[in-house]
Amino acid sequence: MSKKAVILLSGGLDSITVLALAKKQGFKCYALSFDYGQRHNAELKAAAQIAADYQVEEHKVINIGLSSIGGSALTDEHIAVPDTAQEGIPVTYVPARNTIFLSFALGWAEVLNAHDIFIGVNAVDYSGYPDCRPEFIKAFQQLANLATKAAVEGEHFAIHTPLISLSKAEIIKLGTELGVDYNRTVSCYSADEQGRACGVCDACRLRKAGFAEAGIADPTRYQKK
């Protein structure tokens, strides 16, 4: 019998690749997305389409409204999304986002009697977010195996991060081998309602460079300037 897995699905390039990998590995996939007060809902539309394309067992979208605490250019309309590279951790960092997302995923996994959670964090071509590092994932997995009824009763939770040590180009090559249609995805921090990318934010720059390095045509739809 196939094992169940909860897949964190943002609608972006990394998360679709992780979903494709989990499906290839034979997992019955349950996709989890969040409406957390981000600037646009284009990525949630993309996530819904991707979930349908991959015929996941169920796709949940949870509203958690991180805009109520702000502190990030992605959730506070008064903080502009930078269009140039920033020193240090950029203002697009959303406080505690992956901790919150993984906590919801862990709760749903326990309800589903699933013990595998997939997340598309990356510690190579990324924006320097502290909750994308291997140390964080290791610590959260330890927490998961201390804080849950299932773990106390002898089950073990595994947090899968298959992309964590890959470059963006390597991720794109892997996804292409898996038949991923990256035209379906939205990575941009300032995408418009149609999901078209700005082409200048951190996420867009990393994505563009990844396709160029991989030698694969960039299918991203860009806004006309």
mmCIF file of C-alpha atoms in Angstrom:
data_model
loop_
_atom_site.group_PDB
_atom_site.id
_atom_site.type_symbol
_atom_site.label_atom_id
_atom_site.label_comp_id
_atom_site.label_asym_id
_atom_site.label_seq_id
_atom_site.Cartn_x
_atom_site.Cartn_y
_atom_site.Cartn_z
ATOM 1 C CA MET A 1 0.000 0.000 0.000
ATOM 2 C CA SER A 2 1.292 3.469 -0.865
ATOM 3 C CA LYS A 3 2.384 5.633 2.036
ATOM 4 C CA LYS A 4 0.695 8.971 2.581
ATOM 5 C CA ALA A 5 2.619 12.247 2.487
ATOM 6 C CA VAL A 6 1.726 15.874 3.071
ATOM 7 C CA ILE A 7 3.289 18.147 0.446
ATOM 8 C CA LEU A 8 3.661 21.870 1.082
ATOM 9 C CA LEU A 9 2.527 23.337 -2.229
ATOM 10 C CA SER A 10 3.066 27.056 -2.784
ATOM 11 C CA GLY A 11 2.438 27.050 -6.521
ATOM 12 C CA GLY A 12 6.080 27.846 -7.223
ATOM 13 C CA LEU A 13 8.926 26.165 -9.068
ATOM 14 C CA ASP A 14 10.381 24.292 -6.107
ATOM 15 C CA SER A 15 7.139 22.968 -4.677
ATOM 16 C CA ILE A 16 5.895 21.504 -7.972
ATOM 17 C CA THR A 17 9.230 19.705 -8.335
ATOM 18 C CA VAL A 18 8.872 18.253 -4.836
ATOM 19 C CA LEU A 19 5.319 17.109 -5.594
ATOM 20 C CA ALA A 20 6.489 15.422 -8.801
ATOM 21 C CA LEU A 21 9.266 13.664 -6.864
ATOM 22 C CA ALA A 22 6.918 12.458 -4.128
ATOM 23 C CA LYS A 23 4.498 11.111 -6.729
ATOM 24 C CA LYS A 24 7.352 9.297 -8.491
ATOM 25 C CA GLN A 25 8.377 7.744 -5.188
ATOM 26 C CA GLY A 26 4.902 6.281 -4.866
ATOM 27 C CA PHE A 27 3.445 8.463 -2.130
ATOM 28 C CA LYS A 28 -0.259 9.226 -1.933
ATOM 29 C CA CYS A 29 0.016 12.993 -1.867
ATOM 30 C CA TYR A 30 -2.020 15.442 0.173
ATOM 31 C CA ALA A 31 -1.226 19.019 -0.854
ATOM 32 C CA LEU A 32 -1.284 21.903 1.614
ATOM 33 C CA SER A 33 -1.239 25.580 0.624
ATOM 34 C CA PHE A 34 -1.654 28.772 2.625
ATOM 35 C CA ASP A 35 -3.441 32.030 2.114
ATOM 36 C CA TYR A 36 -1.253 33.907 4.571
ATOM 37 C CA GLY A 37 -1.944 37.457 3.483
ATOM 38 C CA GLN A 38 0.598 37.464 0.661
ATOM 39 C CA ARG A 39 0.471 40.294 -1.866
ATOM 40 C CA HIS A 40 -1.401 38.316 -4.504
ATOM 41 C CA ASN A 41 -3.386 35.113 -4.893
ATOM 42 C CA ALA A 42 -1.875 34.129 -8.240
ATOM 43 C CA GLU A 43 0.320 31.527 -6.560
ATOM 44 C CA LEU A 44 -2.736 29.967 -4.895
ATOM 45 C CA LYS A 45 -4.459 29.711 -8.272
ATOM 46 C CA ALA A 46 -1.306 28.024 -9.589
ATOM 47 C CA ALA A 47 -1.239 25.650 -6.616
ATOM 48 C CA ALA A 48 -4.857 24.650 -7.238
ATOM 49 C CA GLN A 49 -4.130 23.936 -10.899
ATOM 50 C CA ILE A 50 -0.994 21.955 -10.034
ATOM 51 C CA ALA A 51 -2.855 19.920 -7.412
ATOM 52 C CA ALA A 52 -5.496 19.070 -10.022
ATOM 53 C CA ASP A 53 -2.889 18.222 -12.667
ATOM 54 C CA TYR A 54 -1.139 15.809 -10.309
ATOM 55 C CA GLN A 55 -4.391 14.333 -9.040
ATOM 56 C CA VAL A 56 -3.499 14.678 -5.374
ATOM 57 C CA GLU A 57 -5.722 12.914 -2.876
ATOM 58 C CA GLU A 58 -6.792 16.236 -1.364
ATOM 59 C CA HIS A 59 -5.717 19.866 -1.569
ATOM 60 C CA LYS A 60 -6.289 22.131 1.411
ATOM 61 C CA VAL A 61 -5.825 25.905 1.458
ATOM 62 C CA ILE A 62 -5.566 27.254 4.994
ATOM 63 C CA ASN A 63 -6.084 30.925 5.800
ATOM 64 C CA ILE A 64 -3.701 32.099 8.516
ATOM 65 C CA GLY A 65 -3.464 35.839 7.825
ATOM 66 C CA LEU A 66 0.170 36.586 8.637
ATOM 67 C CA SER A 67 -0.528 40.089 7.337
ATOM 68 C CA SER A 68 -1.956 40.803 10.788
ATOM 69 C CA ILE A 69 1.582 40.788 12.201
ATOM 70 C CA GLY A 70 3.308 42.146 9.077
ATOM 71 C CA GLY A 71 7.074 42.530 9.168
ATOM 72 C CA SER A 72 7.621 41.397 5.580
ATOM 73 C CA ALA A 73 7.370 42.952 2.145
ATOM 74 C CA LEU A 74 5.217 39.969 1.174
ATOM 75 C CA THR A 75 2.572 40.622 3.830
ATOM 76 C CA ASP A 76 2.777 44.372 4.532
ATOM 77 C CA GLU A 77 1.705 46.712 1.742
ATOM 78 C CA HIS A 78 3.735 49.510 3.333
ATOM 79 C CA ILE A 79 7.018 47.634 2.723
ATOM 80 C CA ALA A 80 8.131 47.612 -0.904
ATOM 81 C CA VAL A 81 9.429 44.465 -2.586
ATOM 82 C CA PRO A 82 13.075 45.231 -3.503
ATOM 83 C CA ASP A 83 13.988 45.172 -7.185
ATOM 84 C CA THR A 84 17.731 44.848 -6.504
ATOM 85 C CA ALA A 85 19.780 42.367 -4.464
ATOM 86 C CA GLN A 86 19.869 43.091 -0.723
ATOM 87 C CA GLU A 87 22.579 42.545 1.888
ATOM 88 C CA GLY A 88 21.721 40.119 4.683
ATOM 89 C CA ILE A 89 18.274 38.638 5.178
ATOM 90 C CA PRO A 90 15.937 40.572 2.829
ATOM 91 C CA VAL A 91 12.655 42.226 3.741
ATOM 92 C CA THR A 92 10.826 39.506 1.787
ATOM 93 C CA TYR A 93 11.543 37.137 4.688
ATOM 94 C CA VAL A 94 8.222 36.311 6.374
ATOM 95 C CA PRO A 95 8.738 35.885 10.137
ATOM 96 C CA ALA A 96 8.558 32.209 11.174
ATOM 97 C CA ARG A 97 6.736 31.247 7.957
ATOM 98 C CA ASN A 98 8.187 27.766 7.454
ATOM 99 C CA THR A 99 7.852 26.976 11.163
ATOM 100 C CA ILE A 100 4.159 27.841 10.918
ATOM 101 C CA PHE A 101 3.643 26.004 7.617
ATOM 102 C CA LEU A 102 5.381 22.850 8.851
ATOM 103 C CA SER A 103 3.362 22.939 12.077
ATOM 104 C CA PHE A 104 0.109 22.864 10.112
ATOM 105 C CA ALA A 105 1.513 20.122 7.879
ATOM 106 C CA LEU A 106 2.489 18.107 10.943
ATOM 107 C CA GLY A 107 -0.985 18.457 12.437
ATOM 108 C CA TRP A 108 -2.667 17.341 9.209
ATOM 109 C CA ALA A 109 -0.186 14.493 8.788
ATOM 110 C CA GLU A 110 -1.071 13.218 12.248
ATOM 111 C CA VAL A 111 -4.782 13.337 11.424
ATOM 112 C CA LEU A 112 -4.156 11.483 8.144
ATOM 113 C CA ASN A 113 -1.913 8.899 9.809
ATOM 114 C CA ALA A 114 0.836 10.052 7.465
ATOM 115 C CA HIS A 115 4.420 10.234 8.662
ATOM 116 C CA ASP A 116 6.127 11.966 5.736
ATOM 117 C CA ILE A 117 6.129 15.689 5.008
ATOM 118 C CA PHE A 118 7.744 17.224 1.913
ATOM 119 C CA ILE A 119 8.878 20.837 1.668
ATOM 120 C CA GLY A 120 10.775 22.529 -1.175
ATOM 121 C CA VAL A 121 13.269 24.519 0.912
ATOM 122 C CA ASN A 122 16.644 25.193 -0.667
ATOM 123 C CA ALA A 123 19.896 26.334 0.943
ATOM 124 C CA VAL A 124 21.912 26.987 -2.239
ATOM 125 C CA ASP A 125 20.147 29.375 -4.647
ATOM 126 C CA TYR A 126 17.871 31.159 -2.205
ATOM 127 C CA SER A 127 17.439 34.525 -0.511
ATOM 128 C CA GLY A 128 19.178 33.743 2.765
ATOM 129 C CA TYR A 129 16.069 32.888 4.776
ATOM 130 C CA PRO A 130 17.004 31.194 8.091
ATOM 131 C CA ASP A 131 14.093 28.740 7.876
ATOM 132 C CA CYS A 132 15.436 27.175 4.673
ATOM 133 C CA ARG A 133 18.579 25.741 6.283
ATOM 134 C CA PRO A 134 19.286 22.062 7.068
ATOM 135 C CA GLU A 135 19.755 22.948 10.749
ATOM 136 C CA PHE A 136 16.204 24.244 10.929
ATOM 137 C CA ILE A 137 14.734 21.171 9.235
ATOM 138 C CA LYS A 138 16.659 18.847 11.543
ATOM 139 C CA ALA A 139 15.418 20.762 14.584
ATOM 140 C CA PHE A 140 11.803 20.739 13.370
ATOM 141 C CA GLN A 141 11.926 16.995 12.727
ATOM 142 C CA GLN A 142 13.156 16.503 16.289
ATOM 143 C CA LEU A 143 10.269 18.641 17.510
ATOM 144 C CA ALA A 144 7.789 16.625 15.429
ATOM 145 C CA ASN A 145 8.997 13.442 17.073
ATOM 146 C CA LEU A 146 8.594 14.899 20.559
ATOM 147 C CA ALA A 147 5.415 16.944 20.306
ATOM 148 C CA THR A 148 2.892 14.539 18.777
ATOM 149 C CA LYS A 149 0.701 11.725 20.048
ATOM 150 C CA ALA A 150 1.741 9.592 17.087
ATOM 151 C CA ALA A 151 5.438 9.927 17.940
ATOM 152 C CA VAL A 152 4.857 9.158 21.636
ATOM 153 C CA GLU A 153 3.024 6.006 20.539
ATOM 154 C CA GLY A 154 6.000 4.851 18.462
ATOM 155 C CA GLU A 155 5.584 6.420 15.015
ATOM 156 C CA HIS A 156 8.348 8.498 13.397
ATOM 157 C CA PHE A 157 7.894 11.629 11.324
ATOM 158 C CA ALA A 158 10.299 12.453 8.488
ATOM 159 C CA ILE A 159 10.636 15.914 6.959
ATOM 160 C CA HIS A 160 11.790 15.438 3.354
ATOM 161 C CA THR A 161 13.802 18.236 1.717
ATOM 162 C CA PRO A 162 14.932 16.712 -1.591
ATOM 163 C CA LEU A 163 15.976 20.068 -3.074
ATOM 164 C CA ILE A 164 17.877 21.491 -0.125
ATOM 165 C CA SER A 165 21.379 21.027 -1.563
ATOM 166 C CA LEU A 166 20.558 21.597 -5.255
ATOM 167 C CA SER A 167 21.171 24.731 -7.277
ATOM 168 C CA LYS A 168 18.189 26.302 -9.038
ATOM 169 C CA ALA A 169 19.546 24.989 -12.349
ATOM 170 C CA GLU A 170 19.783 21.458 -10.916
ATOM 171 C CA ILE A 171 16.216 21.708 -9.621
ATOM 172 C CA ILE A 172 14.972 22.808 -13.044
ATOM 173 C CA LYS A 173 16.853 19.980 -14.779
ATOM 174 C CA LEU A 174 15.423 17.463 -12.301
ATOM 175 C CA GLY A 175 11.894 18.754 -12.761
ATOM 176 C CA THR A 176 12.244 18.732 -16.529
ATOM 177 C CA GLU A 177 13.310 15.069 -16.370
ATOM 178 C CA LEU A 178 10.167 14.422 -14.310
ATOM 179 C CA GLY A 179 8.008 16.120 -16.930
ATOM 180 C CA VAL A 180 7.209 19.196 -14.835
ATOM 181 C CA ASP A 181 5.505 22.049 -16.697
ATOM 182 C CA TYR A 182 7.061 25.140 -15.111
ATOM 183 C CA ASN A 183 4.729 27.355 -17.115
ATOM 184 C CA ARG A 184 2.130 26.379 -14.512
ATOM 185 C CA THR A 185 4.130 27.895 -11.650
ATOM 186 C CA VAL A 186 4.298 31.345 -10.040
ATOM 187 C CA SER A 187 7.485 32.296 -8.186
ATOM 188 C CA CYS A 188 7.409 36.100 -8.371
ATOM 189 C CA TYR A 189 6.968 38.164 -5.208
ATOM 190 C CA SER A 190 5.069 40.815 -7.178
ATOM 191 C CA ALA A 191 3.093 38.750 -9.671
ATOM 192 C CA ASP A 192 -0.035 40.331 -11.106
ATOM 193 C CA GLU A 193 -3.503 38.775 -10.972
ATOM 194 C CA GLN A 194 -2.739 36.786 -14.127
ATOM 195 C CA GLY A 195 0.371 35.314 -12.489
ATOM 196 C CA ARG A 196 2.768 37.262 -14.709
ATOM 197 C CA ALA A 197 6.164 37.888 -13.132
ATOM 198 C CA CYS A 198 7.849 41.247 -12.508
ATOM 199 C CA GLY A 199 11.242 39.928 -13.638
ATOM 200 C CA VAL A 200 13.276 41.945 -11.111
ATOM 201 C CA CYS A 201 12.547 40.654 -7.584
ATOM 202 C CA ASP A 202 14.815 38.161 -5.823
ATOM 203 C CA ALA A 203 12.645 35.194 -6.771
ATOM 204 C CA CYS A 204 12.542 36.244 -10.435
ATOM 205 C CA ARG A 205 16.304 36.778 -10.603
ATOM 206 C CA LEU A 206 17.035 33.341 -9.124
ATOM 207 C CA ARG A 207 14.492 31.699 -11.426
ATOM 208 C CA LYS A 208 15.801 33.443 -14.569
ATOM 209 C CA ALA A 209 19.403 32.536 -13.726
ATOM 210 C CA GLY A 210 18.400 28.934 -13.066
ATOM 211 C CA PHE A 211 16.812 28.455 -16.465
ATOM 212 C CA ALA A 212 19.768 30.157 -18.161
ATOM 213 C CA GLU A 213 22.311 27.978 -16.339
ATOM 214 C CA ALA A 214 20.273 24.836 -17.033
ATOM 215 C CA GLY A 215 20.153 25.712 -20.742
ATOM 216 C CA ILE A 216 16.386 25.337 -20.725
ATOM 217 C CA ALA A 217 13.998 27.891 -22.222
ATOM 218 C CA ASP A 218 12.357 30.029 -19.539
ATOM 219 C CA PRO A 219 8.571 29.560 -19.834
ATOM 220 C CA THR A 220 7.811 32.312 -17.330
ATOM 221 C CA ARG A 221 5.216 34.871 -18.382
ATOM 222 C CA TYR A 222 6.469 38.378 -17.634
ATOM 223 C CA GLN A 223 4.608 41.636 -17.186
ATOM 224 C CA LYS A 224 5.063 44.140 -19.977
ATOM 225 C CA LYS A 225 7.055 47.155 -18.827
#
